[in-house]
XYZ file of N, CA and C in Angstrom:
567
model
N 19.992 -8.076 -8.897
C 19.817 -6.637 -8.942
C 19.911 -6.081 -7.519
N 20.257 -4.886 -7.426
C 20.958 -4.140 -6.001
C 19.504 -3.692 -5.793
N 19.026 -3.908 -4.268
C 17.740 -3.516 -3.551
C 17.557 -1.614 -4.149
N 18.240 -1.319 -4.145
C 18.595 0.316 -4.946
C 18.148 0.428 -5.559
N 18.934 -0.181 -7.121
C 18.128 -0.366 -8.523
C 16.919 -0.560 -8.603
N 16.461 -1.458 -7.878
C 15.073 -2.488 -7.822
C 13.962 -0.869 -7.499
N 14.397 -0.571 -6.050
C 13.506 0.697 -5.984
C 13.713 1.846 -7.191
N 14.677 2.446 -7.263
C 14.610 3.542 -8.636
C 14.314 2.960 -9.965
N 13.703 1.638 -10.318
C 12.903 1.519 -11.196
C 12.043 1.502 -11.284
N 11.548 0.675 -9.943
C 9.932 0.602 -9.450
C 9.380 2.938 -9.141
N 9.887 3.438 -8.649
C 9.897 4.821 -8.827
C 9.338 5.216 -10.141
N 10.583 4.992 -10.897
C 10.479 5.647 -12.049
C 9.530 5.561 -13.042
N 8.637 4.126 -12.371
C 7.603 3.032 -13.465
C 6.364 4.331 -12.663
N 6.525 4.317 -11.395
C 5.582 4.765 -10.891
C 4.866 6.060 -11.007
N 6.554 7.174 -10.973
C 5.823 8.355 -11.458
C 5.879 8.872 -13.180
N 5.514 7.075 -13.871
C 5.098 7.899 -15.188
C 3.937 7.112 -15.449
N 3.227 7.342 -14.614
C 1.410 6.397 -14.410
C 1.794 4.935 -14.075
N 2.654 3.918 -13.933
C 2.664 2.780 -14.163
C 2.411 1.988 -12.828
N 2.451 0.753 -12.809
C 1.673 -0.280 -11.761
C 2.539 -1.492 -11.609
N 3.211 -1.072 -10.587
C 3.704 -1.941 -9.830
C 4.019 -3.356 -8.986
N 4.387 -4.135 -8.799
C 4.575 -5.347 -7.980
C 5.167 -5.352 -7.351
N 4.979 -5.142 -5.465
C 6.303 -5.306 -4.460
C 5.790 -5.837 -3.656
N 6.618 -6.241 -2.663
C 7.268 -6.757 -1.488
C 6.690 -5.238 -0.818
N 5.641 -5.880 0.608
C 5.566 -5.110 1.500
C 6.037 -5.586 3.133
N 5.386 -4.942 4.032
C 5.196 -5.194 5.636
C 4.708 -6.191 5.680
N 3.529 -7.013 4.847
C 2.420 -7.896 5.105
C 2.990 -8.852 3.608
N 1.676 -8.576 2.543
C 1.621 -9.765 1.309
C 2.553 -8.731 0.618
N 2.969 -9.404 -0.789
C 2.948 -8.691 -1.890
C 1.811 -7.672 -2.216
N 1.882 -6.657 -2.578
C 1.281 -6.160 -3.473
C 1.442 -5.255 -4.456
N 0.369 -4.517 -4.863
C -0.031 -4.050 -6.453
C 0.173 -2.514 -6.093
N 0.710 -2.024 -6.779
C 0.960 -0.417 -6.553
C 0.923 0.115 -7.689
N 1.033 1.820 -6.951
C 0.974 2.888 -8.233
C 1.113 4.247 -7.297
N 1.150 5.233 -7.735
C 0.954 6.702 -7.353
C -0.050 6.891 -6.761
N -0.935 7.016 -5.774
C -1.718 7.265 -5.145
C -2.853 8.271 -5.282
N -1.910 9.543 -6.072
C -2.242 11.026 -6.626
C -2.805 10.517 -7.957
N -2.682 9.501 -8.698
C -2.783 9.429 -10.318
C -3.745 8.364 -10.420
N -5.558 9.500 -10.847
C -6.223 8.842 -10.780
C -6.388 7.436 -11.920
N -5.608 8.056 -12.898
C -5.701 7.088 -13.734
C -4.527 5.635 -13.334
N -3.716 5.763 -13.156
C -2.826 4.552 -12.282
C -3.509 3.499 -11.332
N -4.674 4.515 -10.626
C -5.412 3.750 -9.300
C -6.534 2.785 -10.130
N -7.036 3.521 -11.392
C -7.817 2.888 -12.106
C -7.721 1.301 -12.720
N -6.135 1.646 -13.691
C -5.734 0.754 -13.942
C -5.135 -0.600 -12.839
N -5.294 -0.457 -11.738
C -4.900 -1.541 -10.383
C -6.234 -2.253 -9.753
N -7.688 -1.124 -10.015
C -8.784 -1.771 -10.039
C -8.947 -2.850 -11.154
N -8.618 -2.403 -12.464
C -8.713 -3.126 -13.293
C -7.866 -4.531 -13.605
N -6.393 -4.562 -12.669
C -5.918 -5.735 -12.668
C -6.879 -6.720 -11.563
N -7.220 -5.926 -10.484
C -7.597 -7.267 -9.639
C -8.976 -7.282 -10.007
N -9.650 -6.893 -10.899
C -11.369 -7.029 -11.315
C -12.012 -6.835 -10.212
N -12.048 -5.428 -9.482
C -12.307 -4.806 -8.512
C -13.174 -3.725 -8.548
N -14.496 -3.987 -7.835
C -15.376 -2.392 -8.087
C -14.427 -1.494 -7.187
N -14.516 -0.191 -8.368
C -13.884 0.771 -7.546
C -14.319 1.986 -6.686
N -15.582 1.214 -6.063
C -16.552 1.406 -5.095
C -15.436 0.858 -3.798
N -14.878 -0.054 -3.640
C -14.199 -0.722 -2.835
C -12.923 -0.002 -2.790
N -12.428 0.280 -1.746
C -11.399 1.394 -1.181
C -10.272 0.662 -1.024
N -8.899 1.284 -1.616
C -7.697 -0.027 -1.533
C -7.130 1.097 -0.369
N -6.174 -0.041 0.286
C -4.909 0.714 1.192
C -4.208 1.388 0.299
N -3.284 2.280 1.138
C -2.714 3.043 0.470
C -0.781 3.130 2.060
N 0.067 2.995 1.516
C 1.651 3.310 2.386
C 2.567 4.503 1.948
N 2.270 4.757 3.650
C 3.679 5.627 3.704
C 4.990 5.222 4.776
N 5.662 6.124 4.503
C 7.137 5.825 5.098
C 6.710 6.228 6.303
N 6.280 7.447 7.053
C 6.600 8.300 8.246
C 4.726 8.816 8.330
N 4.793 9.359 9.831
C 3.693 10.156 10.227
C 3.878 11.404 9.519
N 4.533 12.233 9.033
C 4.655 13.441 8.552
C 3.998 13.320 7.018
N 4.378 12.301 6.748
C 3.427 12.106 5.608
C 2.334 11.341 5.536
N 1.911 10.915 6.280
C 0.578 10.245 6.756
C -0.404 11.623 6.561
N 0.239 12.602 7.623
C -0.369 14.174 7.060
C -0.579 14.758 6.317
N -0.100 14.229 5.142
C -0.521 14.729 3.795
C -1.482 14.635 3.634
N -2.444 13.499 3.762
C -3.575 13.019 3.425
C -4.566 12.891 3.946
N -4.925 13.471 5.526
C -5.922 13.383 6.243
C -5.821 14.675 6.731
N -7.280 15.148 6.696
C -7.575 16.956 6.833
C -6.774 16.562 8.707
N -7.240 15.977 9.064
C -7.115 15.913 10.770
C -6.770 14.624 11.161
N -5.962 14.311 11.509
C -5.435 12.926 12.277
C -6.001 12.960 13.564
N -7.006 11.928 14.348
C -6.975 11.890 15.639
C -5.879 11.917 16.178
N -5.954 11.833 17.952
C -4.808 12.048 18.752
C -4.767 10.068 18.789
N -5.615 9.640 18.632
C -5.818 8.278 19.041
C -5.114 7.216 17.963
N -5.337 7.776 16.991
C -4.473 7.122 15.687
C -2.966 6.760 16.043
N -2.169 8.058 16.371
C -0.592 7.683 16.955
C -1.076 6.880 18.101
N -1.433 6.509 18.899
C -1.451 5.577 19.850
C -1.439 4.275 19.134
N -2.440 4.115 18.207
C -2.675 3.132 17.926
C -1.502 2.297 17.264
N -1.217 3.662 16.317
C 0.206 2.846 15.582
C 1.462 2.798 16.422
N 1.738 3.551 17.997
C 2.776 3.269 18.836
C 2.471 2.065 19.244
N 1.279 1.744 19.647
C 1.281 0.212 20.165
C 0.970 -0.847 19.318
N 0.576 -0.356 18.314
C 0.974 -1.832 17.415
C 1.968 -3.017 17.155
N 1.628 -3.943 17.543
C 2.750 -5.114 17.495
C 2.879 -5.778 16.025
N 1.912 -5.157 15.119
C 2.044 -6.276 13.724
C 1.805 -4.526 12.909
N 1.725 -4.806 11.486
C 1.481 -3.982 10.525
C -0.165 -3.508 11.114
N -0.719 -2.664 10.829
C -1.100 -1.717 11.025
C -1.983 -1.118 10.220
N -3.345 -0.869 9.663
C -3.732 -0.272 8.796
C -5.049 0.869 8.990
N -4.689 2.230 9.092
C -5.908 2.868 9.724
C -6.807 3.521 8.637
N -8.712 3.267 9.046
C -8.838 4.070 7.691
C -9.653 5.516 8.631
N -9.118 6.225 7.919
C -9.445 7.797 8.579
C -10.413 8.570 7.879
N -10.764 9.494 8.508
C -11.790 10.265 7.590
C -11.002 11.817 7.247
N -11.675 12.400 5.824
C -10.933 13.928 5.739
C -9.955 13.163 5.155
N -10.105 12.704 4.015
C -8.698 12.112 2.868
C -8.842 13.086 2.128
N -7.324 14.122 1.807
C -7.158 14.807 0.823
C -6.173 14.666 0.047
N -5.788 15.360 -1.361
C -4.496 15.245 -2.307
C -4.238 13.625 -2.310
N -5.216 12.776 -2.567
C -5.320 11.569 -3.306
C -5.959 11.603 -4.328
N -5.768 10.413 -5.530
C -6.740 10.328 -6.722
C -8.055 10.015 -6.352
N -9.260 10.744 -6.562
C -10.690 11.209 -6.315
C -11.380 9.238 -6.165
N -10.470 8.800 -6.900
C -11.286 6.965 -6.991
C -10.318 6.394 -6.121
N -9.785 6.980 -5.017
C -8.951 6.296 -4.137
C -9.694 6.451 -2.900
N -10.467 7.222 -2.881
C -11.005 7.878 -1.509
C -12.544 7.179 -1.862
N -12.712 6.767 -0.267
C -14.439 6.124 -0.736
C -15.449 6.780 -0.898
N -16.254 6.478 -0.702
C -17.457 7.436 -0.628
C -18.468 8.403 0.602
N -17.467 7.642 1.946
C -17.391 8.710 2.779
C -16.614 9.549 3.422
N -15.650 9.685 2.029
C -14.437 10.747 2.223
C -13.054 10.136 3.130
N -13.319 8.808 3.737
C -12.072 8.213 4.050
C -10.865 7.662 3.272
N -10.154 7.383 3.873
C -8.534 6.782 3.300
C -8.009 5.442 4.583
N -7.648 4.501 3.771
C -6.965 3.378 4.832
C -5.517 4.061 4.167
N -4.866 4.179 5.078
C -3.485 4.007 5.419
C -2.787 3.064 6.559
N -0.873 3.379 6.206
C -0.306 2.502 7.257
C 0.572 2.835 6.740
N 1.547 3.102 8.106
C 3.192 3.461 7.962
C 3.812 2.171 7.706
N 4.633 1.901 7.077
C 5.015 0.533 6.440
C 6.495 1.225 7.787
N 7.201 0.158 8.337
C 8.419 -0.099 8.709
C 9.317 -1.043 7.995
N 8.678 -2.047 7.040
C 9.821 -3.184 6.845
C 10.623 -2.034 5.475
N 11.805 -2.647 5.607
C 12.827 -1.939 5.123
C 12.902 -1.725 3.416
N 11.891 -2.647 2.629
C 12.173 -2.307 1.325
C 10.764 -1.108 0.356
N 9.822 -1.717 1.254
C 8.424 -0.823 0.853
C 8.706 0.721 1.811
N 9.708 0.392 3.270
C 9.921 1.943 3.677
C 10.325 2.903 2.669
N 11.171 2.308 2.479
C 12.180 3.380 1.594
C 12.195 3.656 -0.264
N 11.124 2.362 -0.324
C 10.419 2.853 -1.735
C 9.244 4.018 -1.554
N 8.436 4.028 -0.481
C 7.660 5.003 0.096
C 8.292 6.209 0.188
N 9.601 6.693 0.504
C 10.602 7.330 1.179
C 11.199 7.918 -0.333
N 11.700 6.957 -1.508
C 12.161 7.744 -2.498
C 11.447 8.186 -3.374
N 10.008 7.550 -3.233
C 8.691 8.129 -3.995
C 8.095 9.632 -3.623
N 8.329 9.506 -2.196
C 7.985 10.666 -1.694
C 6.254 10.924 -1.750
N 5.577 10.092 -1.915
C 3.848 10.634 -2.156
C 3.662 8.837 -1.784
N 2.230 8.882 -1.108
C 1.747 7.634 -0.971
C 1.767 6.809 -2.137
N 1.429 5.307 -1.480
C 1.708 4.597 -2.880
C 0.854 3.566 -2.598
N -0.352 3.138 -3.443
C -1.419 2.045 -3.021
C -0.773 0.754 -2.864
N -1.131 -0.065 -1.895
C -0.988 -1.088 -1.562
C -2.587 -1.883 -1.583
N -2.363 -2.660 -2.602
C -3.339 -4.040 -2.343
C -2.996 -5.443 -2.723
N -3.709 -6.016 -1.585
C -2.749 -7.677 -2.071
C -2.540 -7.959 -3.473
N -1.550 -8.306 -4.290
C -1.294 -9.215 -5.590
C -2.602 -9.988 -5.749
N -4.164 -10.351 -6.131
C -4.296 -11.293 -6.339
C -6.017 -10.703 -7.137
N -6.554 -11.361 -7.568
C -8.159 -11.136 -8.497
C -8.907 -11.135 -7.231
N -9.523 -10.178 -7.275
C -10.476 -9.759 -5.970
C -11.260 -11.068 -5.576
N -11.191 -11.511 -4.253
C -12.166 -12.529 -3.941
C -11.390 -13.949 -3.846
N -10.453 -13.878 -4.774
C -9.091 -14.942 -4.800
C -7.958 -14.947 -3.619
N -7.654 -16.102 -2.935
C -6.861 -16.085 -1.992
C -5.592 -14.896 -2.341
N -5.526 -14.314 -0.983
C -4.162 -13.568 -0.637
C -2.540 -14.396 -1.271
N -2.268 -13.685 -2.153
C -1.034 -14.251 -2.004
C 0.862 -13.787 -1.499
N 0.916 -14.422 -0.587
C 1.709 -14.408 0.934
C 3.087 -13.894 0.076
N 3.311 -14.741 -0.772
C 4.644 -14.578 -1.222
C 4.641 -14.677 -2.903
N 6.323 -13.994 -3.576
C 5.945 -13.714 -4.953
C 5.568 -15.463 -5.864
N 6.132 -16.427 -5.100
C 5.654 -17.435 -5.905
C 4.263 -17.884 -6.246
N 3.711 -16.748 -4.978
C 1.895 -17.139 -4.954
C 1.247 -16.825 -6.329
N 1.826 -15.485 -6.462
C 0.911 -14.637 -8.007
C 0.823 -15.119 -8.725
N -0.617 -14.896 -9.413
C -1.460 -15.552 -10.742
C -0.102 -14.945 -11.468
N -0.509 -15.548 -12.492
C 0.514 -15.098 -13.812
C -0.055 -14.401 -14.706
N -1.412 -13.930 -14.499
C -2.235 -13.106 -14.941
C -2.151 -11.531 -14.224
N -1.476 -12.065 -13.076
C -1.374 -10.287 -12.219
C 0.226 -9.754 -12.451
N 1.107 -10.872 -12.774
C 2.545 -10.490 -12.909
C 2.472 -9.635 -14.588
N 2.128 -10.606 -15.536
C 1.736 -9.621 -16.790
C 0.879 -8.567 -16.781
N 0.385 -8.329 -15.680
C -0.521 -6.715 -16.322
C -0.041 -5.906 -15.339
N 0.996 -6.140 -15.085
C 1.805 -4.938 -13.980
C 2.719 -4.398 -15.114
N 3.079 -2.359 -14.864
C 4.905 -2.448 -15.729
C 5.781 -2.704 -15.189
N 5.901 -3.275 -13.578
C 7.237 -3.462 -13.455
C 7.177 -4.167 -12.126
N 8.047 -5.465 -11.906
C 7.943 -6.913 -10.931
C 8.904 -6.486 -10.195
N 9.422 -5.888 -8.989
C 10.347 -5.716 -8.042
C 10.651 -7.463 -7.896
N 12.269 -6.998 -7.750
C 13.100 -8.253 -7.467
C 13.103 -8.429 -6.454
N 13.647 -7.774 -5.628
C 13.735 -7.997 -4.302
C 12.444 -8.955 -3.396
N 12.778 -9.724 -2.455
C 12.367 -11.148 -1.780
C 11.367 -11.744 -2.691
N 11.705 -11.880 -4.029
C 10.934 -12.837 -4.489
C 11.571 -14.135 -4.373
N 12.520 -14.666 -3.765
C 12.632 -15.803 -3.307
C 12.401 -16.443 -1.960
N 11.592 -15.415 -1.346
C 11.303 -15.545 0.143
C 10.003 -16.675 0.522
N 10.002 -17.402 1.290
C 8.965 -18.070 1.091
C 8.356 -18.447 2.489
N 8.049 -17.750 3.339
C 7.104 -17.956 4.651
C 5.904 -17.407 4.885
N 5.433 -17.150 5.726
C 3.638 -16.861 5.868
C 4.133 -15.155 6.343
N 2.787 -15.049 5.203
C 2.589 -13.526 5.777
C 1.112 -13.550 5.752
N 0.831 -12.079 6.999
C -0.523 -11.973 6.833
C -0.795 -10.616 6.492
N -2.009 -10.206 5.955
C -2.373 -9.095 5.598
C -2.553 -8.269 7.269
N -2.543 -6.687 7.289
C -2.457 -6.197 7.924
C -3.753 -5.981 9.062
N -4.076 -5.716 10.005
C -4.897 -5.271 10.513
C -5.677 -3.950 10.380
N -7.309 -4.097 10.346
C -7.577 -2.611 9.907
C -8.691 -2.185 11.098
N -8.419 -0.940 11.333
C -9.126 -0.336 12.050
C -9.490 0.914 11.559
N -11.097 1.283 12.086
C -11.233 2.477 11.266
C -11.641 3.683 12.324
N -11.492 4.904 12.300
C -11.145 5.690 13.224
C -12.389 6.301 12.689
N -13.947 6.844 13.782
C -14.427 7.670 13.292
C -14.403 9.321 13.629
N -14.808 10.205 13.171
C -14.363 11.258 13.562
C -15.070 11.705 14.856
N -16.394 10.581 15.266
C -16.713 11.274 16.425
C -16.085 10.293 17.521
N -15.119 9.785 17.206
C -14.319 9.237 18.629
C -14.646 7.449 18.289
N -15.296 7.288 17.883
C -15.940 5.340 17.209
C -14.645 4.567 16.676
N -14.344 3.313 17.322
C -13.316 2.718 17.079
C -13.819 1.506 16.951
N -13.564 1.316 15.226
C -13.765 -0.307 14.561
C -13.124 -0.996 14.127
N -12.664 -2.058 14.877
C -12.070 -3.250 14.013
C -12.665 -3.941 13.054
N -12.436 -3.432 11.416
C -12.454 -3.829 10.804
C -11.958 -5.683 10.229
N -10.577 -5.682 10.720
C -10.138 -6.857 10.133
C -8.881 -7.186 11.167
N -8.721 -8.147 11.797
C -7.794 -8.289 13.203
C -6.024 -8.790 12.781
C-alpha cells in the first residue's frame, strides 16, 4: 500500500471517532482525534488505563501546537529548537481538546513530530492526534509493529502499513513539563 493511501485511511478512520495504529517519531502508537472525547475514551480503554493519567498528544508544526495551549512559554520553542531526540512538552492552559484528554491541572503533553509519516498524517488530519505507546498500561513499550500484543492490534479500526516491517530500537520520547511560573521538570529523559 502507497504511504498516501495508508494515511487517507488512517484519516478517514479517525475523523469518524475511530482508533488508530501508527508508526511515530519514537514507538508505535495508539491514536484518535484528540477533539473526540469519546475516541480518547475508547484508547483508555484499549490500554486498561485510568483516565486520570494524561496521554501525549502530536502535531505537525508550532502553529498548531497553538491551537491548544491558552499561552506557549517563550522557553518551550527553545526547548524544541534544541532538541536532539523527539521531544515531548506538557504545558499548562490546554484548550479545544477532548475534556478527558486534559489532566486535572488543566495541562496537555504535546510534541511536534518531524519523522515523515506521523508528520504528515498530523498535517492531513489537520487537529492533534493522541499518541500513546501500543501496549496495556504498565506492559513493556513496544519499539516496533512486531512488538504489539495481538490484543491491541484487534481493538484498534485501523493498523497503518507503513514500517511495519521495520525492526530497530526506538525510544519513547522525552518529557518535560513547563510550569507557568517559569519551573522546568524533567519528567522522563
Amino acid at each position: 500500500m502507497k504511504t498516501e493511501d495508508d494515511i487517507r485511511n488512517a484519516v478517514e478512520v479517525m475523523r469518524k471517532g475511530g482508533v488508530i495504529l501508527y508508526p511515530t517519531d519514537t514507538v508505535w502508537g495508539i491514536g484518535c482525534d484528540a477533539t473526540n472525547a469519546e475516541a480518547v475514551a475508547k484508547v483508555y480503554q484499549i490500554k486498561k488505563r485510568d483516565d486520570s493519567k494524561a496521554l501525549i498528544c502530536l502535531v505537525d508544526s508550532e502553529n498548531r501546537l497553538q491551537r491548544y495551549v491558552r499561552n506557549v512559554p517563550d522557553v518551550a520553542w527553545d526547548i524544541f529548537e534544541c532538541a536532539d531526540k523527539p521531544t515531548t512538552l506538557i504545558l499548562d492552559g490546554a484548550v479545544n481538546l477532548a475534556e478527558n484528554l486534559i489532566a486535572e491541572d488543566g495541562s496537555i503533553a504535546l510534541r511536534i513530530t518531524h519523522e515523515d509519516f506521523s508528520r504528515e498524517l498530523c498535517y492531513r488530519f489537520q487537529k492533534a492526534i493522541v499518541s500513546t505507546s501500543a501496549n496495556i498500561s504498565g506492559e513493556p513499550t513496544a519499539q516496533n509493529y512486531r512488538d504489539i500484543a495481538p490484543e491491541i492490534i484487534n481493538a484498534v479500526d485501523y493498523v497503518c502499513f507503513s514500517r511495519r516491517n521495520e525492526h530497530k530500537p526506538h525510544k519513547p520520547s522525552s518529557i518535560i513539563k513547563l510550569g507557568m511560573d517559569g519551573t522546568v521538570s524533567i519528567i522522563r529523559k
